[in-house]
PDB file of C-alpha atoms in Angstrom:
ATOM      1  CA  MET A   1      -5.884  24.267 -52.420  1.00 44.00           C
ATOM      2  CA  PHE A   2     -10.156  25.017 -52.210  1.00 45.00           C
ATOM      3  CA  HIS A   3     -12.098  27.959 -51.396  1.00 49.00           C
ATOM      4  CA  ASN A   4     -15.063  26.833 -48.991  1.00 51.00           C
ATOM      5  CA  GLN A   5     -18.570  28.174 -48.353  1.00 58.00           C
ATOM      6  CA  GLU A   6     -22.102  27.223 -47.171  1.00 59.00           C
ATOM      7  CA  CYS A   7     -25.024  27.138 -49.207  1.00 62.00           C
ATOM      8  CA  ALA A   8     -28.376  25.731 -48.140  1.00 56.00           C
ATOM      9  CA  TYR A   9     -31.705  24.586 -50.907  1.00 51.00           C
ATOM     10  CA  HIS A  10     -34.424  27.657 -51.076  1.00 45.00           C
ATOM     11  CA  PRO A  11     -36.667  26.393 -48.282  1.00 46.00           C
ATOM     12  CA  GLU A  12     -39.636  25.612 -51.228  1.00 42.00           C
ATOM     13  CA  TYR A  13     -37.561  22.027 -51.947  1.00 38.00           C
ATOM     14  CA  VAL A  14     -36.944  20.873 -48.377  1.00 39.00           C
ATOM     15  CA  ALA A  15     -39.905  18.574 -48.192  1.00 42.00           C
ATOM     16  CA  GLU A  16     -40.302  18.992 -43.942  1.00 42.00           C
ATOM     17  CA  LYS A  17     -39.706  22.768 -44.390  1.00 42.00           C
ATOM     18  CA  LYS A  18     -42.827  23.028 -42.268  1.00 43.00           C
ATOM     19  CA  LYS A  19     -41.768  21.527 -39.420  1.00 48.00           C
ATOM     20  CA  PRO A  20     -39.926  23.272 -36.957  1.00 47.00           C
ATOM     21  CA  GLU A  21     -36.666  20.481 -36.512  1.00 49.00           C
ATOM     22  CA  ALA A  22     -36.428  20.418 -40.222  1.00 45.00           C
ATOM     23  CA  LYS A  23     -33.529  23.121 -40.626  1.00 48.00           C
ATOM     24  CA  LYS A  24     -31.503  21.467 -38.241  1.00 48.00           C
ATOM     25  CA  HIS A  25     -31.571  17.904 -39.206  1.00 47.00           C
ATOM     26  CA  CYS A  26     -32.507  17.991 -42.924  1.00 50.00           C
ATOM     27  CA  ALA A  27     -29.662  17.597 -45.604  1.00 51.00           C
ATOM     28  CA  CYS A  28     -30.589  20.717 -47.207  1.00 69.00           C
ATOM     29  CA  ARG A  29     -27.445  22.922 -46.060  1.00 80.00           C
ATOM     30  CA  PHE A  30     -24.137  21.531 -48.023  1.00 85.00           C
ATOM     31  CA  ALA A  31     -20.309  22.570 -48.422  1.00 88.00           C
ATOM     32  CA  VAL A  32     -18.908  23.741 -52.078  1.00 89.00           C
ATOM     33  CA  LYS A  33     -15.528  24.176 -52.647  1.00 83.00           C
ATOM     34  CA  ARG A  34     -13.690  26.241 -55.372  1.00 82.00           C
ATOM     35  CA  LEU A  35     -10.420  24.354 -56.370  1.00 76.00           C
ATOM     36  CA  HIS A  36      -7.963  27.029 -56.791  1.00 71.00           C
ATOM     37  CA  SER A  37      -6.477  25.591 -59.879  1.00 70.00           C
ATOM     38  CA  ARG A  38      -7.867  25.932 -63.273  1.00 74.00           C
ATOM     39  CA  GLU A  39      -6.368  22.448 -64.779  1.00 78.00           C
ATOM     40  CA  ARG A  40      -8.545  19.927 -65.823  1.00 81.00           C
ATOM     41  CA  SER A  41      -6.344  17.504 -64.918  1.00 78.00           C
ATOM     42  CA  THR A  42      -5.970  18.285 -61.189  1.00 73.00           C
ATOM     43  CA  PHE A  43      -9.748  18.279 -61.197  1.00 79.00           C
ATOM     44  CA  ASN A  44     -10.200  15.299 -62.440  1.00 81.00           C
ATOM     45  CA  GLN A  45      -7.315  13.375 -59.988  1.00 74.00           C
ATOM     46  CA  GLU A  46      -9.072  14.954 -57.036  1.00 74.00           C
ATOM     47  CA  VAL A  47     -12.584  13.628 -58.173  1.00 81.00           C
ATOM     48  CA  ASP A  48     -11.210   9.958 -58.877  1.00 76.00           C
ATOM     49  CA  ILE A  49      -9.650   9.667 -55.286  1.00 74.00           C
ATOM     50  CA  LEU A  50     -13.202  11.424 -53.431  1.00 78.00           C
ATOM     51  CA  LYS A  51     -15.310   9.081 -55.881  1.00 77.00           C
ATOM     52  CA  LYS A  52     -13.294   6.156 -54.652  1.00 74.00           C
ATOM     53  CA  PHE A  53     -14.272   6.852 -51.144  1.00 69.00           C
ATOM     54  CA  SER A  54     -17.659   8.238 -51.998  1.00 68.00           C
ATOM     55  CA  ASN A  55     -18.464   5.054 -53.401  1.00 60.00           C
ATOM     56  CA  GLU A  56     -17.402   2.925 -50.784  1.00 63.00           C
ATOM     57  CA  ARG A  57     -18.975   5.714 -48.202  1.00 75.00           C
ATOM     58  CA  HIS A  58     -16.849   5.033 -45.575  1.00 84.00           C
ATOM     59  CA  SER A  59     -18.616   6.425 -41.606  1.00 89.00           C
ATOM     60  CA  HIS A  60     -14.991   8.592 -41.356  1.00 93.00           C
ATOM     61  CA  LEU A  61     -14.480   9.465 -44.850  1.00 91.00           C
ATOM     62  CA  ILE A  62     -16.202  12.717 -46.369  1.00 89.00           C
ATOM     63  CA  SER A  63     -18.653  12.021 -49.394  1.00 86.00           C
ATOM     64  CA  LEU A  64     -17.997  13.869 -52.783  1.00 87.00           C
ATOM     65  CA  LEU A  65     -22.233  14.579 -53.440  1.00 88.00           C
ATOM     66  CA  ALA A  66     -21.443  16.427 -56.865  1.00 87.00           C
ATOM     67  CA  THR A  67     -19.331  18.731 -59.126  1.00 87.00           C
ATOM     68  CA  TYR A  68     -19.711  21.286 -61.343  1.00 88.00           C
ATOM     69  CA  GLU A  69     -17.367  23.924 -63.583  1.00 87.00           C
ATOM     70  CA  ARG A  70     -18.648  27.427 -64.223  1.00 88.00           C
ATOM     71  CA  LYS A  71     -16.856  29.942 -65.926  1.00 85.00           C
ATOM     72  CA  ASP A  72     -13.785  27.469 -66.315  1.00 82.00           C
ATOM     73  CA  LYS A  73     -14.174  27.387 -62.186  1.00 86.00           C
ATOM     74  CA  PHE A  74     -14.052  23.984 -60.639  1.00 87.00           C
ATOM     75  CA  TYR A  75     -16.605  23.284 -57.640  1.00 88.00           C
ATOM     76  CA  LEU A  76     -16.892  20.330 -55.209  1.00 86.00           C
ATOM     77  CA  ILE A  77     -20.353  20.149 -53.094  1.00 90.00           C
ATOM     78  CA  PHE A  78     -19.868  17.870 -50.199  1.00 89.00           C
ATOM     79  CA  PRO A  79     -22.079  17.610 -47.424  1.00 90.00           C
ATOM     80  CA  PHE A  80     -22.163  20.286 -44.699  1.00 91.00           C
ATOM     81  CA  ALA A  81     -20.688  19.945 -40.906  1.00 92.00           C
ATOM     82  CA  GLU A  82     -20.970  21.976 -37.916  1.00 92.00           C
ATOM     83  CA  ALA A  83     -18.233  21.843 -36.578  1.00 95.00           C
ATOM     84  CA  ASN A  84     -14.366  20.779 -37.126  1.00 96.00           C
ATOM     85  CA  LEU A  85     -12.497  18.863 -34.311  1.00 97.00           C
ATOM     86  CA  ASN A  86     -11.236  22.137 -33.319  1.00 97.00           C
ATOM     87  CA  SER A  87     -13.959  24.210 -33.159  1.00 97.00           C
ATOM     88  CA  TYR A  88     -15.618  21.099 -31.477  1.00 97.00           C
ATOM     89  CA  TRP A  89     -13.304  21.121 -28.709  1.00 97.00           C
ATOM     90  CA  GLN A  90     -13.338  24.544 -28.077  1.00 97.00           C
ATOM     91  CA  LYS A  91     -17.149  25.153 -28.613  1.00 96.00           C
ATOM     92  CA  VAL A  92     -19.525  22.456 -28.674  1.00 94.00           C
ATOM     93  CA  HIS A  93     -18.495  20.508 -25.959  1.00 95.00           C
ATOM     94  CA  PRO A  94     -15.609  22.812 -24.600  1.00 96.00           C
ATOM     95  CA  SER A  95     -15.593  20.769 -20.705  1.00 95.00           C
ATOM     96  CA  PRO A  96     -16.134  16.921 -21.162  1.00 95.00           C
ATOM     97  CA  CYS A  97     -16.891  14.511 -18.333  1.00 93.00           C
ATOM     98  CA  ILE A  98     -14.515  11.033 -18.569  1.00 93.00           C
ATOM     99  CA  ASP A  99     -17.382   8.908 -17.993  1.00 94.00           C
ATOM    100  CA  LYS A 100     -18.368   5.783 -20.272  1.00 94.00           C
ATOM    101  CA  ALA A 101     -20.481   7.608 -23.215  1.00 94.00           C
ATOM    102  CA  THR A 102     -17.363   9.891 -23.514  1.00 95.00           C
ATOM    103  CA  VAL A 103     -14.625   7.347 -23.344  1.00 96.00           C
ATOM    104  CA  SER A 104     -16.686   4.933 -25.587  1.00 96.00           C
ATOM    105  CA  TRP A 105     -17.067   7.818 -28.094  1.00 96.00           C
ATOM    106  CA  VAL A 106     -13.476   8.655 -28.411  1.00 97.00           C
ATOM    107  CA  ALA A 107     -12.031   5.438 -28.969  1.00 97.00           C
ATOM    108  CA  GLU A 108     -14.717   4.460 -31.316  1.00 96.00           C
ATOM    109  CA  GLN A 109     -13.718   7.873 -33.257  1.00 97.00           C
ATOM    110  CA  CYS A 110     -10.586   7.554 -33.091  1.00 98.00           C
ATOM    111  CA  LYS A 111     -10.459   3.818 -33.984  1.00 97.00           C
ATOM    112  CA  GLY A 112     -12.747   5.390 -36.842  1.00 96.00           C
ATOM    113  CA  ILE A 113     -10.134   7.989 -38.238  1.00 97.00           C
ATOM    114  CA  ALA A 114      -7.605   5.033 -38.180  1.00 97.00           C
ATOM    115  CA  ASN A 115      -9.483   3.274 -40.202  1.00 95.00           C
ATOM    116  CA  GLY A 116      -9.674   6.152 -42.697  1.00 93.00           C
ATOM    117  CA  VAL A 117      -6.740   6.479 -42.936  1.00 93.00           C
ATOM    118  CA  VAL A 118      -6.248   2.686 -43.330  1.00 92.00           C
ATOM    119  CA  HIS A 119      -8.861   3.302 -46.837  1.00 88.00           C
ATOM    120  CA  ILE A 120      -6.655   6.614 -48.155  1.00 88.00           C
ATOM    121  CA  HIS A 121      -3.513   3.878 -47.583  1.00 87.00           C
ATOM    122  CA  ALA A 122      -5.140   1.323 -49.314  1.00 83.00           C
ATOM    123  CA  TYR A 123      -5.924   3.537 -52.660  1.00 72.00           C
ATOM    124  CA  GLU A 124      -4.013   2.146 -55.730  1.00 66.00           C
ATOM    125  CA  SER A 125      -5.005   3.403 -59.282  1.00 59.00           C
ATOM    126  CA  SER A 126      -2.490   3.966 -62.335  1.00 51.00           C
ATOM    127  CA  ARG A 127      -1.654   6.511 -64.565  1.00 51.00           C
ATOM    128  CA  SER A 128      -0.169   6.464 -68.090  1.00 44.00           C
ATOM    129  CA  GLU A 129       2.463   8.993 -69.000  1.00 45.00           C
ATOM    130  CA  SER A 130       3.849   9.538 -72.715  1.00 44.00           C
ATOM    131  CA  HIS A 131       7.300   8.913 -71.670  1.00 45.00           C
ATOM    132  CA  LEU A 132       6.366   5.968 -69.574  1.00 45.00           C
ATOM    133  CA  LYS A 133       6.546   2.540 -71.307  1.00 51.00           C
ATOM    134  CA  GLU A 134       4.007   1.306 -68.730  1.00 54.00           C
ATOM    135  CA  PRO A 135       1.614   2.904 -66.626  1.00 53.00           C
ATOM    136  CA  ARG A 136       2.564   4.223 -63.188  1.00 53.00           C
ATOM    137  CA  LYS A 137       0.854   2.275 -60.226  1.00 57.00           C
ATOM    138  CA  LEU A 138      -0.186   5.282 -58.020  1.00 58.00           C
ATOM    139  CA  LEU A 139      -0.371   5.069 -53.999  1.00 62.00           C
ATOM    140  CA  GLY A 140      -2.337   7.324 -51.546  1.00 76.00           C
ATOM    141  CA  HIS A 141      -1.968   9.273 -48.880  1.00 81.00           C
ATOM    142  CA  HIS A 142      -3.672  12.242 -47.086  1.00 86.00           C
ATOM    143  CA  GLY A 143      -0.877  14.704 -46.111  1.00 83.00           C
ATOM    144  CA  ASP A 144      -2.293  17.225 -44.347  1.00 87.00           C
ATOM    145  CA  ILE A 145      -4.284  15.212 -41.167  1.00 93.00           C
ATOM    146  CA  LYS A 146      -4.923  17.383 -38.514  1.00 94.00           C
ATOM    147  CA  PRO A 147      -7.922  18.877 -36.395  1.00 96.00           C
ATOM    148  CA  ASP A 148      -9.440  21.536 -38.701  1.00 94.00           C
ATOM    149  CA  ASN A 149      -9.481  18.692 -41.895  1.00 93.00           C
ATOM    150  CA  VAL A 150     -11.550  16.535 -39.319  1.00 96.00           C
ATOM    151  CA  LEU A 151     -15.362  17.526 -39.160  1.00 95.00           C
ATOM    152  CA  TRP A 152     -17.785  17.104 -36.809  1.00 96.00           C
ATOM    153  CA  PHE A 153     -21.513  15.772 -37.647  1.00 94.00           C
ATOM    154  CA  SER A 154     -23.838  15.868 -35.026  1.00 90.00           C
ATOM    155  CA  ASN A 155     -25.962  12.585 -34.712  1.00 77.00           C
ATOM    156  CA  SER A 156     -29.639  12.794 -33.728  1.00 57.00           C
ATOM    157  CA  ALA A 157     -30.824  13.831 -30.356  1.00 42.00           C
ATOM    158  CA  ALA A 158     -32.302  10.279 -30.042  1.00 42.00           C
ATOM    159  CA  GLU A 159     -28.779   8.833 -29.716  1.00 51.00           C
ATOM    160  CA  ASP A 160     -27.736  11.451 -27.844  1.00 50.00           C
ATOM    161  CA  VAL A 161     -30.083  10.498 -25.005  1.00 45.00           C
ATOM    162  CA  GLU A 162     -29.081   6.922 -25.704  1.00 50.00           C
ATOM    163  CA  ALA A 163     -25.584   8.190 -23.966  1.00 51.00           C
ATOM    164  CA  HIS A 164     -26.925   8.564 -20.614  1.00 51.00           C
ATOM    165  CA  SER A 165     -25.207  11.861 -20.868  1.00 52.00           C
ATOM    166  CA  PRO A 166     -27.377  14.662 -21.678  1.00 49.00           C
ATOM    167  CA  SER A 167     -24.772  17.506 -21.411  1.00 52.00           C
ATOM    168  CA  PHE A 168     -22.575  15.223 -23.454  1.00 64.00           C
ATOM    169  CA  GLN A 169     -23.051  15.783 -27.690  1.00 71.00           C
ATOM    170  CA  ARG A 170     -22.059  12.495 -29.804  1.00 86.00           C
ATOM    171  CA  GLY A 171     -21.969  13.112 -33.208  1.00 93.00           C
ATOM    172  CA  THR A 172     -19.229  11.366 -35.851  1.00 95.00           C
ATOM    173  CA  LEU A 173     -15.908  12.308 -37.220  1.00 96.00           C
ATOM    174  CA  LYS A 174     -14.778  12.250 -41.145  1.00 95.00           C
ATOM    175  CA  LEU A 175     -11.611  13.457 -42.318  1.00 93.00           C
ATOM    176  CA  THR A 176     -12.055  15.592 -45.066  1.00 88.00           C
ATOM    177  CA  ASP A 177      -9.802  17.759 -47.322  1.00 80.00           C
ATOM    178  CA  PHE A 178      -8.027  15.613 -49.588  1.00 64.00           C
ATOM    179  CA  GLY A 179      -6.920  18.785 -51.466  1.00 50.00           C
ATOM    180  CA  LEU A 180      -3.294  17.219 -50.626  1.00 47.00           C
ATOM    181  CA  ALA A 181      -4.091  13.740 -50.654  1.00 52.00           C
ATOM    182  CA  GLY A 182      -0.764  12.228 -52.767  1.00 51.00           C
ATOM    183  CA  LEU A 183      -0.588   9.857 -55.044  1.00 49.00           C
ATOM    184  CA  ASP A 184       2.877   8.554 -56.615  1.00 46.00           C
ATOM    185  CA  THR A 185       4.777   5.713 -57.339  1.00 41.00           C
ATOM    186  CA  ARG A 186       6.658   5.019 -53.975  1.00 42.00           C
ATOM    187  CA  ARG A 187       4.616   4.377 -50.839  1.00 38.00           C
ATOM    188  CA  THR A 188       5.916   7.854 -49.216  1.00 36.00           C
ATOM    189  CA  VAL A 189       6.223  10.554 -51.650  1.00 33.00           C
ATOM    190  CA  SER A 190       3.885  13.333 -52.924  1.00 34.00           C
ATOM    191  CA  ARG A 191       4.351  16.405 -54.095  1.00 35.00           C
ATOM    192  CA  ASP A 192       7.118  19.079 -52.617  1.00 38.00           C
ATOM    193  CA  ILE A 193       6.311  20.972 -50.059  1.00 40.00           C
ATOM    194  CA  GLY A 194       6.678  24.522 -51.913  1.00 42.00           C
ATOM    195  CA  GLU A 195       3.839  23.420 -54.063  1.00 44.00           C
ATOM    196  CA  ILE A 196       1.508  23.125 -51.170  1.00 48.00           C
ATOM    197  CA  ALA A 197       0.541  24.101 -47.454  1.00 53.00           C
ATOM    198  CA  ILE A 198       2.010  22.147 -45.547  1.00 59.00           C
ATOM    199  CA  SER A 199       0.200  22.652 -41.445  1.00 69.00           C
ATOM    200  CA  ARG A 200       3.997  23.102 -39.605  1.00 73.00           C
ATOM    201  CA  ASP A 201       2.549  22.365 -36.580  1.00 80.00           C
ATOM    202  CA  TYR A 202       1.663  19.118 -37.163  1.00 84.00           C
ATOM    203  CA  CYS A 203       4.535  17.825 -39.861  1.00 79.00           C
ATOM    204  CA  ALA A 204       6.588  15.007 -39.090  1.00 82.00           C
ATOM    205  CA  PRO A 205      10.188  15.953 -38.507  1.00 81.00           C
ATOM    206  CA  GLU A 206      12.034  14.376 -41.428  1.00 78.00           C
ATOM    207  CA  PHE A 207      10.618  18.078 -42.955  1.00 72.00           C
ATOM    208  CA  ASP A 208      13.208  20.068 -41.135  1.00 71.00           C
ATOM    209  CA  VAL A 209      15.828  17.304 -39.590  1.00 67.00           C
ATOM    210  CA  ASP A 210      16.735  15.935 -43.257  1.00 63.00           C
ATOM    211  CA  GLY A 211      15.087  18.209 -45.847  1.00 61.00           C
ATOM    212  CA  ASP A 212      12.407  15.569 -46.745  1.00 60.00           C
ATOM    213  CA  CYS A 213      10.185  17.823 -47.837  1.00 62.00           C
ATOM    214  CA  LYS A 214       7.730  15.572 -49.646  1.00 69.00           C
ATOM    215  CA  PRO A 215       4.440  14.025 -47.640  1.00 67.00           C
ATOM    216  CA  GLY A 216       3.653  10.359 -47.695  1.00 81.00           C
ATOM    217  CA  ARG A 217       2.264   7.203 -45.734  1.00 86.00           C
ATOM    218  CA  GLN A 218       4.985   7.471 -42.560  1.00 87.00           C
ATOM    219  CA  LYS A 219       4.480  11.380 -42.630  1.00 89.00           C
ATOM    220  CA  ASP A 220       0.408  10.741 -42.407  1.00 92.00           C
ATOM    221  CA  MET A 221       1.721   8.493 -39.060  1.00 93.00           C
ATOM    222  CA  TRP A 222       2.795  11.117 -37.257  1.00 94.00           C
ATOM    223  CA  THR A 223       0.225  13.857 -38.106  1.00 94.00           C
ATOM    224  CA  LEU A 224      -2.146  11.206 -36.673  1.00 96.00           C
ATOM    225  CA  GLY A 225      -0.507  10.883 -33.546  1.00 96.00           C
ATOM    226  CA  CYS A 226      -0.234  14.504 -32.990  1.00 95.00           C
ATOM    227  CA  VAL A 227      -4.011  14.726 -33.510  1.00 97.00           C
ATOM    228  CA  TYR A 228      -4.671  11.902 -31.161  1.00 98.00           C
ATOM    229  CA  LEU A 229      -2.287  13.438 -28.280  1.00 95.00           C
ATOM    230  CA  GLU A 230      -5.115  16.706 -28.668  1.00 96.00           C
ATOM    231  CA  PHE A 231      -7.827  14.690 -28.263  1.00 98.00           C
ATOM    232  CA  ILE A 232      -6.372  13.020 -25.579  1.00 97.00           C
ATOM    233  CA  ALA A 233      -5.593  16.030 -23.583  1.00 96.00           C
ATOM    234  CA  TRP A 234      -9.289  17.477 -24.390  1.00 97.00           C
ATOM    235  CA  LEU A 235     -10.709  14.102 -22.815  1.00 97.00           C
ATOM    236  CA  ILE A 236      -8.806  14.614 -19.915  1.00 96.00           C
ATOM    237  CA  GLY A 237      -8.425  18.262 -19.338  1.00 95.00           C
ATOM    238  CA  GLY A 238     -11.526  19.781 -21.737  1.00 96.00           C
ATOM    239  CA  TRP A 239     -10.286  22.286 -24.030  1.00 97.00           C
ATOM    240  CA  GLN A 240      -7.791  24.305 -21.458  1.00 96.00           C
ATOM    241  CA  LEU A 241      -6.023  21.668 -21.495  1.00 95.00           C
ATOM    242  CA  VAL A 242      -5.685  22.023 -25.115  1.00 96.00           C
ATOM    243  CA  LYS A 243      -4.428  25.124 -25.422  1.00 95.00           C
ATOM    244  CA  GLU A 244      -2.160  24.420 -22.483  1.00 93.00           C
ATOM    245  CA  PHE A 245      -0.533  21.622 -24.220  1.00 92.00           C
ATOM    246  CA  ARG A 246      -0.620  23.440 -27.863  1.00 92.00           C
ATOM    247  CA  ASN A 247       1.919  26.531 -25.909  1.00 90.00           C
ATOM    248  CA  GLU A 248       4.448  24.059 -23.706  1.00 86.00           C
ATOM    249  CA  ARG A 249       5.018  22.038 -26.692  1.00 82.00           C
ATOM    250  CA  LYS A 250       5.889  25.224 -28.324  1.00 79.00           C
ATOM    251  CA  MET A 251       8.429  25.927 -25.886  1.00 78.00           C
ATOM    252  CA  THR A 252      12.296  24.892 -26.736  1.00 70.00           C
ATOM    253  CA  ASP A 253      12.687  22.960 -23.738  1.00 66.00           C
ATOM    254  CA  PRO A 254       8.769  21.880 -22.731  1.00 65.00           C
ATOM    255  CA  ASN A 255       8.012  20.558 -19.072  1.00 66.00           C
ATOM    256  CA  TRP A 256       4.640  18.939 -19.425  1.00 69.00           C
ATOM    257  CA  ASN A 257       3.703  15.476 -19.038  1.00 79.00           C
ATOM    258  CA  LEU A 258      -0.009  13.883 -19.976  1.00 84.00           C
ATOM    259  CA  VAL A 259       0.517  10.726 -18.102  1.00 81.00           C
ATOM    260  CA  MET A 260       0.759  13.049 -14.148  1.00 81.00           C
ATOM    261  CA  THR A 261      -2.596  14.840 -14.982  1.00 88.00           C
ATOM    262  CA  SER A 262      -4.985  13.611 -12.491  1.00 90.00           C
ATOM    263  CA  THR A 263      -7.534  12.430 -14.596  1.00 92.00           C
ATOM    264  CA  CYS A 264      -5.575  10.043 -16.747  1.00 94.00           C
ATOM    265  CA  THR A 265      -6.955   6.349 -16.774  1.00 96.00           C
ATOM    266  CA  ASP A 266      -5.461   3.183 -17.691  1.00 96.00           C
ATOM    267  CA  PHE A 267      -7.326   3.562 -21.342  1.00 97.00           C
ATOM    268  CA  VAL A 268      -5.160   7.030 -21.456  1.00 96.00           C
ATOM    269  CA  HIS A 269      -1.621   5.812 -20.624  1.00 96.00           C
ATOM    270  CA  GLU A 270      -2.290   2.764 -22.801  1.00 97.00           C
ATOM    271  CA  PHE A 271      -3.420   5.370 -25.815  1.00 97.00           C
ATOM    272  CA  LEU A 272      -0.557   7.771 -24.920  1.00 95.00           C
ATOM    273  CA  ASP A 273       2.036   4.829 -24.655  1.00 95.00           C
ATOM    274  CA  MET A 274       1.104   4.371 -28.171  1.00 97.00           C
ATOM    275  CA  VAL A 275       1.410   7.192 -29.444  1.00 96.00           C
ATOM    276  CA  GLU A 276       4.564   8.410 -28.123  1.00 93.00           C
ATOM    277  CA  ARG A 277       6.353   5.027 -28.501  1.00 93.00           C
ATOM    278  CA  ASP A 278       4.710   3.994 -32.248  1.00 95.00           C
ATOM    279  CA  LEU A 279       3.713   7.287 -34.121  1.00 95.00           C
ATOM    280  CA  LEU A 280       5.888   9.996 -33.065  1.00 93.00           C
ATOM    281  CA  VAL A 281       8.793   8.019 -34.152  1.00 90.00           C
ATOM    282  CA  ILE A 282      11.626  11.000 -34.703  1.00 84.00           C
ATOM    283  CA  ARG A 283      13.181   8.940 -38.236  1.00 70.00           C
ATOM    284  CA  GLY A 284      16.347  10.142 -39.279  1.00 62.00           C
ATOM    285  CA  HIS A 285      19.208   9.278 -41.867  1.00 61.00           C
ATOM    286  CA  ASP A 286      19.625   5.583 -40.246  1.00 59.00           C
ATOM    287  CA  HIS A 287      17.710   3.061 -42.861  1.00 53.00           C
ATOM    288  CA  GLN A 288      17.189   0.341 -40.273  1.00 56.00           C
ATOM    289  CA  GLN A 289      15.556   2.538 -37.812  1.00 64.00           C
ATOM    290  CA  ARG A 290      12.001   1.172 -37.400  1.00 69.00           C
ATOM    291  CA  ASP A 291       9.088   2.759 -39.035  1.00 85.00           C
ATOM    292  CA  ARG A 292       5.679   4.083 -37.329  1.00 93.00           C
ATOM    293  CA  LEU A 293       3.129   2.114 -37.188  1.00 95.00           C
ATOM    294  CA  THR A 294       0.458   1.384 -40.339  1.00 94.00           C
ATOM    295  CA  SER A 295      -2.490   2.516 -40.421  1.00 95.00           C
ATOM    296  CA  MET A 296      -3.860  -1.146 -39.738  1.00 96.00           C
ATOM    297  CA  GLU A 297      -2.026  -1.246 -36.347  1.00 97.00           C
ATOM    298  CA  VAL A 298      -3.072   1.996 -35.277  1.00 98.00           C
ATOM    299  CA  GLN A 299      -6.665   0.546 -35.996  1.00 97.00           C
ATOM    300  CA  THR A 300      -6.303  -2.974 -34.654  1.00 98.00           C
ATOM    301  CA  ARG A 301      -4.517  -1.220 -31.096  1.00 98.00           C
ATOM    302  CA  LEU A 302      -7.769   0.950 -30.467  1.00 98.00           C
ATOM    303  CA  SER A 303      -9.450  -1.591 -31.078  1.00 97.00           C
ATOM    304  CA  GLN A 304      -8.033  -4.227 -28.597  1.00 98.00           C
ATOM    305  CA  MET A 305      -8.421  -1.254 -26.262  1.00 98.00           C
ATOM    306  CA  LEU A 306     -11.933  -0.842 -26.986  1.00 97.00           C
ATOM    307  CA  GLY A 307     -12.820  -3.868 -26.702  1.00 97.00           C
ATOM    308  CA  GLU A 308     -11.076  -3.605 -22.835  1.00 97.00           C
ATOM    309  CA  PHE A 309     -13.089  -1.063 -21.928  1.00 97.00           C
ATOM    310  CA  GLU A 310     -16.006  -2.684 -22.772  1.00 96.00           C
ATOM    311  CA  ARG A 311     -15.146  -5.344 -20.602  1.00 97.00           C
ATOM    312  CA  ASP A 312     -13.969  -3.204 -17.897  1.00 97.00           C
ATOM    313  CA  PRO A 313     -15.288   0.127 -17.830  1.00 96.00           C
ATOM    314  CA  ALA A 314     -13.166   1.113 -14.923  1.00 97.00           C
ATOM    315  CA  TYR A 315     -10.777   1.033 -17.539  1.00 97.00           C
ATOM    316  CA  GLY A 316     -11.253   3.572 -19.135  1.00 97.00           C
ATOM    317  CA  CYS A 317     -13.210   6.034 -16.426  1.00 96.00           C
ATOM    318  CA  ARG A 318     -11.249   5.530 -13.160  1.00 96.00           C
ATOM    319  CA  PRO A 319      -8.577   7.927 -12.744  1.00 94.00           C
ATOM    320  CA  ASN A 320      -5.038   6.328 -12.129  1.00 92.00           C
ATOM    321  CA  PRO A 321      -2.578   8.967 -12.730  1.00 88.00           C
ATOM    322  CA  ARG A 322       1.289   8.285 -12.896  1.00 83.00           C
ATOM    323  CA  THR A 323       4.029   9.880 -10.735  1.00 77.00           C
ATOM    324  CA  SER A 324       6.271  10.298 -12.713  1.00 66.00           C
TER     325      SER A 324
END
């Protein structure tokens, strides 16, 4: 959907160019994405969605800075991120400690991402079409939530010092790549899988079980659950455990249980239970089967876990592995 490129302003335009830290902390770097489609209607739809979220300045959704057109090609300009969640786990901080600062950051960021999804799912617009008497009500979903589409923006050095964990680089995670963000009249319908690139490692089982090849809000919750599982693996075992977990889950008969990891805490157990029981729900042909949690319900649960951790840090930091 997009071609991505990093750009920078010429140094003469950087107000603080004489300061050594200017290159690292100034807002002179940005990302330019070129839309592969040359259809203006597609470009306008992408911009409409992005402007909606940019105007609200959500802390965990990427903001659109500007757009332009050149030689019949469409471009979008975004803030430049130092890493995505995958490269953060692998290169920026591959070996975290389960201390108060780290657990608090994980809980806050996971809650924030959930709230970002709430905003996407709450998006409503309307579109007039010639063959319809009335405008269609359009409802939003993301369509491709995965670690590569979660960007990491570093905070100032002062904030890292306040974390009381010098080796731990905090920051803010933001959902990006709304190139798959879909809008339709039903809550679970978007474009056919043949028209878009779905990330197979994170897509919901409905794609394979019953041939439901259309992304939607419930499928967003499955993919969010997959990202959370890997986030938990990173928290309790670093990048090495993320790699092992990914390899194991590709097996036909995986023999893996994160809850038995020696570094698991009560917070991790509760988080895992929510993901496994209420997000990674396999939905078959039985229409009476319960749905996965909504993004708002996930945000509420994570807020409750964060509150418990703030009252009792041992809830998030003291190892308590299960034996079975």
